[in-house]
Coordinates of C-alpha atoms and ligand atoms in Angstrom, one line a residue:
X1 CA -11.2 20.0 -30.4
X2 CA -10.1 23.1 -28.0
X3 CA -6.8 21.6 -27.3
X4 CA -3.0 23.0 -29.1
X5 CA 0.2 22.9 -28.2
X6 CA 1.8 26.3 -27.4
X7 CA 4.5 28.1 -29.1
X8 CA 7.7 28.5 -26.8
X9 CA 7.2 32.6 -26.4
X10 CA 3.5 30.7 -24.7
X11 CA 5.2 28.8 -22.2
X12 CA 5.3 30.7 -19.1
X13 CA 9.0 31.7 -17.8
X14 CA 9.1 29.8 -14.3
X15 CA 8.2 26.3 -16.3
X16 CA 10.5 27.0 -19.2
X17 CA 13.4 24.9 -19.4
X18 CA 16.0 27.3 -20.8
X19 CA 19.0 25.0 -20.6
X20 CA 18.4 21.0 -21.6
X21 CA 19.4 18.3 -18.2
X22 CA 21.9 16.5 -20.1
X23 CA 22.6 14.0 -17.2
X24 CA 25.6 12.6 -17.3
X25 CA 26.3 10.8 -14.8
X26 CA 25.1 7.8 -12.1
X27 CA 25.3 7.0 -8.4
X28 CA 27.7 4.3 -7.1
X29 CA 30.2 3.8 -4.6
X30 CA 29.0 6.5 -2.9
X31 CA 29.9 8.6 -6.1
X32 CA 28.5 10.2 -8.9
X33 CA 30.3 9.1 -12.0
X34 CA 31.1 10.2 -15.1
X35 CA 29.5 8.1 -18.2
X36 CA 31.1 7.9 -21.1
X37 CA 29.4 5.6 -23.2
X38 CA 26.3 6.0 -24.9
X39 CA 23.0 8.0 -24.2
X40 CA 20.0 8.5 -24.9
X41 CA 17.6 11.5 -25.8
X42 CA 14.9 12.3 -23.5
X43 CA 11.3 14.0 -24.9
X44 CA 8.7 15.4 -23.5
X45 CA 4.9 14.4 -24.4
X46 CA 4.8 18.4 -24.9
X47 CA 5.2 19.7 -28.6
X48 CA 6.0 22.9 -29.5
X49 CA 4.7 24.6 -32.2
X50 CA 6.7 26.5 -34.3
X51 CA 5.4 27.6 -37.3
X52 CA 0.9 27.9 -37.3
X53 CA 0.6 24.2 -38.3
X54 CA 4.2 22.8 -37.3
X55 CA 5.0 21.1 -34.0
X56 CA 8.2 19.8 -32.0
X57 CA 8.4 17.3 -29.8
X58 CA 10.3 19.2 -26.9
X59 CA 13.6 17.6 -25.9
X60 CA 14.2 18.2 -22.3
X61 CA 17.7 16.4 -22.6
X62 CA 19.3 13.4 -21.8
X63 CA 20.3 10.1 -19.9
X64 CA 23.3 7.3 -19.5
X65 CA 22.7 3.9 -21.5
X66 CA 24.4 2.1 -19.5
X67 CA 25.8 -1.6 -20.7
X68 CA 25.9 -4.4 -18.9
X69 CA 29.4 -4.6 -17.7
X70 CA 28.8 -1.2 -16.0
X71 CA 25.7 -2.4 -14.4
X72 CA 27.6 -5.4 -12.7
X73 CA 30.5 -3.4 -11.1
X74 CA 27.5 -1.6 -9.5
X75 CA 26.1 -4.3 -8.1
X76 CA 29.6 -5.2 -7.0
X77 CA 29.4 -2.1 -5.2
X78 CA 26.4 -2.9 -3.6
X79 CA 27.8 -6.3 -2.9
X80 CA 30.6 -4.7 -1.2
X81 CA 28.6 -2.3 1.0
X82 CA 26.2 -5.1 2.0
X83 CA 29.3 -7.1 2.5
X84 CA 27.0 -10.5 3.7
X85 CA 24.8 -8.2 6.2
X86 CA 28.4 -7.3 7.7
X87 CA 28.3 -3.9 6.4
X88 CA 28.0 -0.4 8.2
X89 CA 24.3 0.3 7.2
X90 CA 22.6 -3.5 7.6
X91 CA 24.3 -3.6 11.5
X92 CA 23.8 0.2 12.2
X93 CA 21.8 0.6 15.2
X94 CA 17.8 1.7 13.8
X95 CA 18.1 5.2 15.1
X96 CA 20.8 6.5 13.2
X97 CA 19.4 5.0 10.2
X98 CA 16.4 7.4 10.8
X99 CA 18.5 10.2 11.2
X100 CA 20.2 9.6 7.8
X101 CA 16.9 9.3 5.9
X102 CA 15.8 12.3 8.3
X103 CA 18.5 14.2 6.2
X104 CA 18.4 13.0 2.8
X105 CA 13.9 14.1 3.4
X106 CA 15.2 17.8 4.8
X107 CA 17.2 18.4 2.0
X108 CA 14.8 17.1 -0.9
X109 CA 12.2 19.5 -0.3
X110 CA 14.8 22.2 -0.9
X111 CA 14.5 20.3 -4.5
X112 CA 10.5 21.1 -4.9
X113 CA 10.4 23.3 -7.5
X114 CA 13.0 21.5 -10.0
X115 CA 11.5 18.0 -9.3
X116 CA 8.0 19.1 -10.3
X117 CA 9.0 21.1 -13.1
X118 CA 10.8 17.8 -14.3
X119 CA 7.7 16.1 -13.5
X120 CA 5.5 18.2 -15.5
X121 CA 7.6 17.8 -18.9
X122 CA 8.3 14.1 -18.5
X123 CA 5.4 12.5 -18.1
X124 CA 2.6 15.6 -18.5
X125 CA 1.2 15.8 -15.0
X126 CA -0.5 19.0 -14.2
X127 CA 1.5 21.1 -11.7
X128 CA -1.1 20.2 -8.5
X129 CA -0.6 16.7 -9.2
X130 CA 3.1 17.2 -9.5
X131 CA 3.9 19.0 -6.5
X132 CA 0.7 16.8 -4.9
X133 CA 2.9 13.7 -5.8
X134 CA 6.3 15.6 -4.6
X135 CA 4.5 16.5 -1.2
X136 CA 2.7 13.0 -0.6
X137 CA 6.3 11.4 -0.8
X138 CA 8.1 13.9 1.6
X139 CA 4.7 12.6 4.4
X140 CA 5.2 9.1 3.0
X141 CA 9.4 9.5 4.2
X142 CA 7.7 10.7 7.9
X143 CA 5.4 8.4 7.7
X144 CA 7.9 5.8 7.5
X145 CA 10.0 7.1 9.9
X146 CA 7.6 7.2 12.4
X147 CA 6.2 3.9 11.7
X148 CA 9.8 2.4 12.2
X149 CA 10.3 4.1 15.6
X150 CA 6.8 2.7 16.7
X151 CA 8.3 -0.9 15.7
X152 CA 11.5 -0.5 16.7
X153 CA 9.9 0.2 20.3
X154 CA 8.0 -2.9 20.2
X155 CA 11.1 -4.7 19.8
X156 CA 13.4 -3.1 22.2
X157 CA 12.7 -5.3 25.0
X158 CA 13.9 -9.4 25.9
X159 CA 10.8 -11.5 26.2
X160 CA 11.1 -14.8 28.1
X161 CA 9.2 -17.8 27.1
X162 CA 9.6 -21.3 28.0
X163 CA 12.9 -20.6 29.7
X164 CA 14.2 -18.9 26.2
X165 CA 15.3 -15.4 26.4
X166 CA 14.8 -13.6 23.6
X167 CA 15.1 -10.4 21.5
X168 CA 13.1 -10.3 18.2
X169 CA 14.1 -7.3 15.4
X170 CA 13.5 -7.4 12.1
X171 CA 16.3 -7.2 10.0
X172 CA 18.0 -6.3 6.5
X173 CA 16.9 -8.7 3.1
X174 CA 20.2 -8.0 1.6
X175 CA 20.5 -6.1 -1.9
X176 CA 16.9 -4.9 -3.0
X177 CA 16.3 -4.1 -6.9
X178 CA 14.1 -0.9 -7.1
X179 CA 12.5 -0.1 -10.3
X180 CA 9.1 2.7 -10.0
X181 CA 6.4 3.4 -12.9
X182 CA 6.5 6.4 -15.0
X183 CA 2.7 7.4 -13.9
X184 CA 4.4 8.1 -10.3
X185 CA 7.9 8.1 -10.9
X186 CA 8.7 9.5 -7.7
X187 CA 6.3 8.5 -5.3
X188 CA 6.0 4.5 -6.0
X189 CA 9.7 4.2 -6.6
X190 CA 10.3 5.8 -2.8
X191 CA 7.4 4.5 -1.8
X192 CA 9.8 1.0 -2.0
X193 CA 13.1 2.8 -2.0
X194 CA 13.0 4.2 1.2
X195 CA 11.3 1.5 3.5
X196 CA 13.9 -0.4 2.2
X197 CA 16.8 1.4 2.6
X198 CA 16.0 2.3 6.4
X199 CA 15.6 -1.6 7.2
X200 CA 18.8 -1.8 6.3
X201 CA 18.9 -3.1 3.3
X202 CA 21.2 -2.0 0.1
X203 CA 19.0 -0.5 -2.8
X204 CA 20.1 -0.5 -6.8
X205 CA 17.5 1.7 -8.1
X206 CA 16.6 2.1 -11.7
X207 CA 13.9 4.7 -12.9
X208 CA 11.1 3.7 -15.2
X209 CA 11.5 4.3 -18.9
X210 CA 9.5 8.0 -18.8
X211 CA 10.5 10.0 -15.8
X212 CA 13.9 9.8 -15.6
X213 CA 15.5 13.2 -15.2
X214 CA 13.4 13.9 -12.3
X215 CA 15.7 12.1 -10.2
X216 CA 18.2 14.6 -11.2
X217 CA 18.6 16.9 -8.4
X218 CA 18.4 14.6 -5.8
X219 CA 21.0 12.5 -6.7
X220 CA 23.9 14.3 -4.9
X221 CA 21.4 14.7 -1.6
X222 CA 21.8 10.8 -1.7
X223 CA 25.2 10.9 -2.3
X224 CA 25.8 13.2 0.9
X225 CA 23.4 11.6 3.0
X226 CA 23.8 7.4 2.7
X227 CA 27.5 5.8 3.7
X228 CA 28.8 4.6 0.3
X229 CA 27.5 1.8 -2.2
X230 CA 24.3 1.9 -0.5
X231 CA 22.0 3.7 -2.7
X232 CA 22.9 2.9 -6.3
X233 CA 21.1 4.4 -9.2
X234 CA 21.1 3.0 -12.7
X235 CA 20.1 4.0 -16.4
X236 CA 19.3 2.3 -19.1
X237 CA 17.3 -0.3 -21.4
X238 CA 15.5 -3.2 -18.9
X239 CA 17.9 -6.2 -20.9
X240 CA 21.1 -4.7 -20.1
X241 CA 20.7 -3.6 -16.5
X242 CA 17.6 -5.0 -14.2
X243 CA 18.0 -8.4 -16.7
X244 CA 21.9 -8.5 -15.9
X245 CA 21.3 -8.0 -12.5
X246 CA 18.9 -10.5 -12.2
X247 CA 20.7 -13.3 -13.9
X248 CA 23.5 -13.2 -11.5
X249 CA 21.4 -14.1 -8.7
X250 CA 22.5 -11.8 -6.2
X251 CA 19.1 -9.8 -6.0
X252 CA 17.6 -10.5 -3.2
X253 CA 14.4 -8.5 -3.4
X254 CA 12.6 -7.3 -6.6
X255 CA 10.4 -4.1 -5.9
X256 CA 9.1 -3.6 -9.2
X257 CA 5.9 -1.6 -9.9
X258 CA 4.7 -2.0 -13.7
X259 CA 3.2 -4.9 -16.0
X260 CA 2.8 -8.3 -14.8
X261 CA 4.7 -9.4 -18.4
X262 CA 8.4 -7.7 -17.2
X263 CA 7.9 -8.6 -13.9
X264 CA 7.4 -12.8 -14.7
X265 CA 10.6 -12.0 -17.3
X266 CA 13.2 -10.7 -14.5
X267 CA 11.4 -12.8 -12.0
X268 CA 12.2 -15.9 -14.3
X269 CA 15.4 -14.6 -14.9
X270 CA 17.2 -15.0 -11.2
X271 CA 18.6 -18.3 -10.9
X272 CA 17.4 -18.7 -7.2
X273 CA 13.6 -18.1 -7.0
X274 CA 13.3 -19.3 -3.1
X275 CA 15.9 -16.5 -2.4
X276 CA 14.0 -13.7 -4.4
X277 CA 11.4 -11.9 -2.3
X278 CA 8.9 -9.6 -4.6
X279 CA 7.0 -6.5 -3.8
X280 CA 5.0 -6.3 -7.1
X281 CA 3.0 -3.8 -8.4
X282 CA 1.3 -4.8 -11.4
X283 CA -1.9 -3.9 -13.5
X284 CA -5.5 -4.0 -12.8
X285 CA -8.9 -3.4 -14.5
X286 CA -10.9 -1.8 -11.3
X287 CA -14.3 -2.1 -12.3
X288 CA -17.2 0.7 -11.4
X289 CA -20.6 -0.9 -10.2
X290 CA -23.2 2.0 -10.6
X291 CA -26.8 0.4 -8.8
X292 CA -30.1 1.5 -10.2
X293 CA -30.4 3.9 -7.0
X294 CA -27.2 5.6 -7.2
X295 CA -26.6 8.9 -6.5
X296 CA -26.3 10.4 -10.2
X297 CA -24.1 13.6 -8.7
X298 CA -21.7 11.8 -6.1
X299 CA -21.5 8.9 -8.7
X300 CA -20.3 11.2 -11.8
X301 CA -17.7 13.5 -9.9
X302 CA -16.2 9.9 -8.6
X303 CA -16.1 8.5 -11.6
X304 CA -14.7 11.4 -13.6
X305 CA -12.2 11.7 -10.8
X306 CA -11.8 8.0 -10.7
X307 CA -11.3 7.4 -15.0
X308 CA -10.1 10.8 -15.8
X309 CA -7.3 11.8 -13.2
X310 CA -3.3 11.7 -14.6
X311 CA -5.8 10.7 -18.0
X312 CA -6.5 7.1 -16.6
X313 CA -3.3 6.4 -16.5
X314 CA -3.1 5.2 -12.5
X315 CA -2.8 1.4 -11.8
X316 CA -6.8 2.5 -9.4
X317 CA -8.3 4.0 -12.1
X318 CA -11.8 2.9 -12.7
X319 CA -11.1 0.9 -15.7
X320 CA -14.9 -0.1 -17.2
X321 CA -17.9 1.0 -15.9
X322 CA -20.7 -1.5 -15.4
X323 CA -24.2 0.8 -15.2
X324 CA -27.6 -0.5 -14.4
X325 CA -29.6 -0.7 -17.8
X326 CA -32.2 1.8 -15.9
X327 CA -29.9 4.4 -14.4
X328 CA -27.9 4.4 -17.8
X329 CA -29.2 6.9 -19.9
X330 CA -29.3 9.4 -16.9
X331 CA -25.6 8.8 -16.0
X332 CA -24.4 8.8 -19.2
X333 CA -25.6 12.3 -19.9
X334 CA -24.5 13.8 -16.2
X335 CA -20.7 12.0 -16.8
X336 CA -21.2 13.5 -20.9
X337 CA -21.8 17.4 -19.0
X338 CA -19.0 17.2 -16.8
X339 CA -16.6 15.7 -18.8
X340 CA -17.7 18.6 -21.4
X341 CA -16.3 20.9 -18.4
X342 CA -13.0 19.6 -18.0
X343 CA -9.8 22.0 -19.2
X344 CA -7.0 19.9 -21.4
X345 CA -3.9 21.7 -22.0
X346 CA -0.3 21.8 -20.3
X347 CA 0.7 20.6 -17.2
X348 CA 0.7 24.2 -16.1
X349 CA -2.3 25.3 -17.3
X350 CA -4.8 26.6 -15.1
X351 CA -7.2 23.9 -14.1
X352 CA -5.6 21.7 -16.9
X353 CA -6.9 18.4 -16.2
X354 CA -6.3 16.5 -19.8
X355 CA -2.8 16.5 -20.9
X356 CA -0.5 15.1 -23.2
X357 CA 0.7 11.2 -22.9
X358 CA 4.0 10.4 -22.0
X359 CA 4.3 6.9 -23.5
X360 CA 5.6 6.9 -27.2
X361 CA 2.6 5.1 -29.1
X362 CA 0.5 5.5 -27.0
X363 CA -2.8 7.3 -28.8
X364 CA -1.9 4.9 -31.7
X365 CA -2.9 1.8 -29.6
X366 CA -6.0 3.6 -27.7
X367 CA -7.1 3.8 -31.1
X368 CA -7.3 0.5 -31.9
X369 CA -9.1 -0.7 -28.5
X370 CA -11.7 2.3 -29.9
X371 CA -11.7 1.4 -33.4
X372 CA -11.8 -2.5 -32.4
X373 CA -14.7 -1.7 -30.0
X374 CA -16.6 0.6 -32.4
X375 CA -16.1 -2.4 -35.8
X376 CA -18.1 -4.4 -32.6
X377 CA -21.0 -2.5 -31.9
X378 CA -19.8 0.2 -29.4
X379 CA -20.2 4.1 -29.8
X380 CA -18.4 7.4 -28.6
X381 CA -20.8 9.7 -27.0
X382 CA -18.9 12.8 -26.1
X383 CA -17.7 15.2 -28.3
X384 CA -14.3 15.2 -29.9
X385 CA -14.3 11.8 -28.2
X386 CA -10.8 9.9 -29.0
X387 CA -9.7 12.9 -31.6
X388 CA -5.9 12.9 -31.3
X389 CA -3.1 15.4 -31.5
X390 CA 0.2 14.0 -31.7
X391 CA 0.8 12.7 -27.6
X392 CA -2.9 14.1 -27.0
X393 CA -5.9 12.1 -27.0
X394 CA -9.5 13.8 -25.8
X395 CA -11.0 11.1 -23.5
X396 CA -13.2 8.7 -25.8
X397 CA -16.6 7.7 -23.6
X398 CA -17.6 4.3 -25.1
X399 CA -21.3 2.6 -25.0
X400 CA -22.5 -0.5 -25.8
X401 CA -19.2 -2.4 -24.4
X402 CA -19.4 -6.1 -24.2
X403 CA -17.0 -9.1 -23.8
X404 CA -16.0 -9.5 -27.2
X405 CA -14.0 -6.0 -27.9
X406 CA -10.6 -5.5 -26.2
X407 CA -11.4 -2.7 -23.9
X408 CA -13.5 -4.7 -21.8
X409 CA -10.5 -7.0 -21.0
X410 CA -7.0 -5.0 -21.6
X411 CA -5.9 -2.1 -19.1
X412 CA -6.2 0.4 -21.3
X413 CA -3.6 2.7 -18.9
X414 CA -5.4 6.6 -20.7
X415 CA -8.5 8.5 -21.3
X416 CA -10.8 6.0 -22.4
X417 CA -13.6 5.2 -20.9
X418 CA -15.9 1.9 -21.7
X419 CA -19.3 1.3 -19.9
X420 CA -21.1 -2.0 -20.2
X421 CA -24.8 -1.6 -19.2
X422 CA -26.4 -4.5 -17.0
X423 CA -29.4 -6.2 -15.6
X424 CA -28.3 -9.1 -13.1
X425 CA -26.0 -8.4 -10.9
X426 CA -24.1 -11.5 -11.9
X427 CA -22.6 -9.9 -14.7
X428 CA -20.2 -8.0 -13.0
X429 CA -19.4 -10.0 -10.6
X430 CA -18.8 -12.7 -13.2
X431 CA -16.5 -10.4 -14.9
X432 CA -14.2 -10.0 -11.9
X433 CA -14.5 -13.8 -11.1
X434 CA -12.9 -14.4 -14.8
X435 CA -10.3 -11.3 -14.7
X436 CA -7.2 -11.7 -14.5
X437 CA -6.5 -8.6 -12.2
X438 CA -7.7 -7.7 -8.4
X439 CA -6.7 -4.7 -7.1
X440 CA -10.1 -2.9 -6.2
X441 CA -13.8 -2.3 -7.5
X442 CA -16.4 0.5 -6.3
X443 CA -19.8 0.1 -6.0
X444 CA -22.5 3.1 -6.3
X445 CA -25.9 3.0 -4.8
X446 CA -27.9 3.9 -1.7
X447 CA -29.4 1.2 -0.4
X448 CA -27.5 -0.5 2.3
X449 CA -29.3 -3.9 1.9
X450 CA -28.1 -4.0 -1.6
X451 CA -24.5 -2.6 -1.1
X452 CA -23.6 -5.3 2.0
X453 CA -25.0 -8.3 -0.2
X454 CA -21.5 -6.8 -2.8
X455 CA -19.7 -6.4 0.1
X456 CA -19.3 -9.9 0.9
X457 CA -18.3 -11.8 -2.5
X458 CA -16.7 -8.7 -3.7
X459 CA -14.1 -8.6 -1.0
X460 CA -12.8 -11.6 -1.8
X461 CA -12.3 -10.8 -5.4
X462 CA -10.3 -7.7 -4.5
X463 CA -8.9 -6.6 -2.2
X464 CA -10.4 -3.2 -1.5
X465 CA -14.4 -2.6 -1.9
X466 CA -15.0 1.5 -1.9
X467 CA -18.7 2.9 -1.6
X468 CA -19.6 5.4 -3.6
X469 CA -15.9 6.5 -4.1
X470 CA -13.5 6.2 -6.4
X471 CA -10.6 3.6 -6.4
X472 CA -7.5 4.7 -4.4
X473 CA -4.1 3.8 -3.2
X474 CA -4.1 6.3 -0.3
X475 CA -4.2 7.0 2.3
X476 CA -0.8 5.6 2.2
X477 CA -1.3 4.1 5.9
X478 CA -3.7 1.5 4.7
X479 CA -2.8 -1.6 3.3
X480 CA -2.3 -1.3 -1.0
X481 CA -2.4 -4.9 -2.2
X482 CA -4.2 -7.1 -5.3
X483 CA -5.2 -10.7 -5.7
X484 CA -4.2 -12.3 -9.2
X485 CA -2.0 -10.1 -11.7
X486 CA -2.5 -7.1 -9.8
X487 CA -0.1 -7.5 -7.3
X488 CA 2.8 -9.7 -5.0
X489 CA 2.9 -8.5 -1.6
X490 CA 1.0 -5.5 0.9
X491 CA 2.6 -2.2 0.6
X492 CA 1.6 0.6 3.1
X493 CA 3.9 3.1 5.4
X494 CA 3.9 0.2 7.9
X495 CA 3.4 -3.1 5.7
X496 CA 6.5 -2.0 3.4
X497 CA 8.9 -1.8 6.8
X498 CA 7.8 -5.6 6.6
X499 CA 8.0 -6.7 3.1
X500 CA 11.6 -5.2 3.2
X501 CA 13.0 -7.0 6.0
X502 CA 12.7 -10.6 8.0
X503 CA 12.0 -11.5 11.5
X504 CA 15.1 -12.1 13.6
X505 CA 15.5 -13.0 16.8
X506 CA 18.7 -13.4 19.5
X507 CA 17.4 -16.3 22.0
X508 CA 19.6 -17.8 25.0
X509 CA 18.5 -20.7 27.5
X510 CA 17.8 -18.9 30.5
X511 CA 21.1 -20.2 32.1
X512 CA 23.7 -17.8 34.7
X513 CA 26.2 -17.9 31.9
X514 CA 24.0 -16.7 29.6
X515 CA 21.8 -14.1 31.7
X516 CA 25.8 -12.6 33.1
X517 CA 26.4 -12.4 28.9
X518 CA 23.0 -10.9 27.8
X519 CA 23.4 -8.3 30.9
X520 CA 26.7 -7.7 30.0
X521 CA 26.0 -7.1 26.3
X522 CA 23.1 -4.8 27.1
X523 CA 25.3 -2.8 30.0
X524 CA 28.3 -1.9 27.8
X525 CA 25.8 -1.5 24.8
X526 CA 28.4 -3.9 22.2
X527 CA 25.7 -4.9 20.1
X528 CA 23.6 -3.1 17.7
X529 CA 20.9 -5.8 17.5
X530 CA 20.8 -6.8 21.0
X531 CA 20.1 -4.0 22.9
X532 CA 16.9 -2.7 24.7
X533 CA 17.5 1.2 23.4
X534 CA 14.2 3.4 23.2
X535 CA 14.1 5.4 20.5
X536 CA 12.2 8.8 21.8
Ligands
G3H601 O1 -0.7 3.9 -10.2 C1 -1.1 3.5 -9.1 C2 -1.0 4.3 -7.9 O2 -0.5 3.7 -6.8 C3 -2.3 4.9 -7.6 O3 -2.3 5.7 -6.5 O4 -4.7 5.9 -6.2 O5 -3.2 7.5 -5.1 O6 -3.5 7.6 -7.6 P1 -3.5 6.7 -6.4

């Protein structure tokens, strides 16, 4: 296999990390504070090697453990700053929110370089994708902006309707839980951190298990730009600080992105499910549909996009392939060449595609979906398929897939890569009808008849149907949803201003006493909700 690890003297100077981030500290109260209890080492999925056939797992630094007493005087914080919806932020007029997250969005891309440095050695993304995901979030913060200035328009205005005044906003949640996936540590935790915290809503935010330190330099930008106890950050295991929080009850929205498993535990854990709210991000199994009159060139550079990219492990990655029994042998061989030309090596490789994986034991368990699928009748076909070296695994390309092996029903989350060959169309459509996930599906082919007879029953097994292109989140305008497991709620610049807040409305009988106080309010401008201010 033409992959190693480098030696340290290999590592190029401007992604070295000379001095370990030994972070000591977390965000409450509108302070960072020292902690003094325990921590926790944090690797990289990069060794090092050392000696010609000895290797290091790199330690970048390390992170708070925080207990659970700690955890609940933060939410007290939060609590505080919240105070009932009372608090400065929830009742601060809409434009000055903007201009806050406006800031804190200036001042984090002064932080480029360091984030996706961090980026790179905690969870192994090449450097495009790393600044690619650092850059998508800054447009996603604009985005957001822009999208709540549009709303905030529609509702500056009184509406009268059978002789009832009124004016309709849409208002704060109360204290939202934020917890992002390692694959995307930055951009799917503020792709729910920020539309929440601009709708006014108080945000305790705790970063996945891998891709931690990341967060690092940006913690004193929030400490500078948000009024105190409104942004909290956390660290720690899942039982002592998203479990404690839950149990007290006083979480009002869960924004979780990970496995359906740990989100049904903290879900079941809050003693008040009618006042939780979830924005859920869980797995799926996108399937690949290749038709027998696909494309054989757009088909394999979407597919090898669509398995391979971040090395499968993106909640849209084409999962399983279903080919046509008489386009198989032809595709096969066209995916075998241009997987034989992708580059695996370190995040800042050039043209690194295939890199290390972040999540301790992970190769171990790819193995056994291969070796499970392999004692049931499937093969590898590419070379150096599913060879491992220590957090490396070459992508394994696996034939002859069927129902009974566990890779065609378990989100394998890395580089491998199952195709189950067809003749009736029912098949796989059957196997989305019986999944347990429904985020998305694409189908390859060329013949319109054929695609728009999918089309139909597909979309309403998932909830995005691409043609000839891979599964994707983005663009991040439209909506980013899943039926089943794969998801609770639509998240997209403009559906997450939604998900975060509630429709509210002021409403007066259309009496003089009322129209004098209305007129009044809006004339000396005393309220922050009622008031018909266009933000420009
Ligand atoms: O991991 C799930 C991500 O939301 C996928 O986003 O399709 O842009 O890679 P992406």
């Amino acid at each position: 296999m033409n992959f190693d690890f480098p030696t340290i003297d290999q590592i190029p100077e401007e992604y070295k990390i000379t001095t370990p981030v030994e972070q000591k500290v977390y965000l409450t109260n509108g302070e960072l504070i020292e902690w003094k209890g325990e921590t926790a080492d944090v690797f990289s999925p990069i060794y090092i090697k050392t000696q010609p056939s000895l290797y290091t797992q790199f330690r970048i630094g390390s992170q708070p453990v925080m207990n659970k007493e700690a955890t609940l005087a933060v939410l007290d914080n939060a609590l505080k700053a919240y105070d009932n919806g009372r608090g400065e932020w929830a009742t601060m007029r809409v434009k000055q929110r903007i201009e806050m997250v406006s800031h804190f969005a200036k001042r984090m891309k002064e932080k480029r370089d360091e984030v996706v440095k961090l980026l790179m050695w905690e969870i192994g993304k090449s450097l495009p994708d790393s600044q690619k995901e650092f850059d998508r979030t800054i447009d996603y913060i604009q985005e957001t902006i822009d999208a709540l200035k549009n709303l905030d328009r529609d509702s500056s205005r009184i509406q009268s309707n059978g002789g009832i005044y009124a004016q309709i906003r849409r208002g704060p949640l109360g204290i939202v839980l934020c917890m992002g996936p390692y694959n995307y540590p930055l951009n799917e935790t503020f792709c729910t951190l920020i539309p929440a915290l601009i709708m006014g809503n108080v945000v305790i935010f705790k970063p996945s298990k891998y891709g931690v330190l990341l967060h690092s330099p940006l913690l004193q930008i929030f400490c500078d730009c948000f009024p105190k106890g409104v942004i909290n950050i956390i660290y720690g295991k899942g039982s002592e600080t998203a479990g404690s929080l839950m149990e007290t009850g006083k979480i009002d929205v869960l924004a979780f992105i990970g496995t359906s498993r740990v989100a049904n535990i903290l879900k079941k854990q809050h003693p008040q499910p009618n006042r939780l709210r979830g924005a859920l991000g869980l797995e799926a199994k996108n399937p690949a549909i290749i038709l027998p009159d696909a494309d054989i060139k757009i088909t394999v550079d979407e597919l090898i996009a669509g398995s391979l990219s971040f090395n499968g492990q993106r909640c849209t990655a084409l999962k399983i392939i279903f080919c046509h029994h008489s386009i198989q042998s032809q595709l096969v061989d066209a995916y075998k060449a241009k997987l034989a030309t992708l580059v695996a090596g370190m995040p800042w490789d050039k043209n690194a595609m295939l890199t290390p994986l972040p999540e301790k034991g992970k190769t171990a368990y790819l193995q056994e979906l291969i070796d499970d699928a392999i004692a049931k009748g499937a093969s590898i076909i590419n070379e150096n398929g599913g060879e491992i070296s220590y957090s490396y695994m070459h992508p394994a390309v696996l034939i002859n897939v069927n129902s009974t092996m566990r890779i065609y029903h378990e989100e394998q989350f890395g580089p491998v890569v199952p195709i189950v060959t067809f003749s009736n169309i029912n098949e796989p459509i059957n196997y989305m009808v019986q999944s347990n996930y429904g985020q998305q599906v694409s189908v390859f082919g060329s013949n319109s008849v054929e695609i728009a007879k999918l089309i139909d029953p597909l979309a309403n097994q998932v909830c995005r149907v691409n043609i000839n292109s891979q599964c994707q989140r983005g663009p991040d305008v439209y909506p980013f949803n899943g039926r089943k497991d794969s998801a609770e709620g639509t998240l997209s610049v403009n559906d997450a201003l939604r998900v975060f807040s509630i429709r509210t409305l002021v409403a007066a009988k259309n009496s003089d006493l009322n129209k004098h106080i209305v007129s009044e309010i809006l004339e000396q401008r005393t309220s922050n909700f009622l008031n018909t201010d266009f933000i420009l």
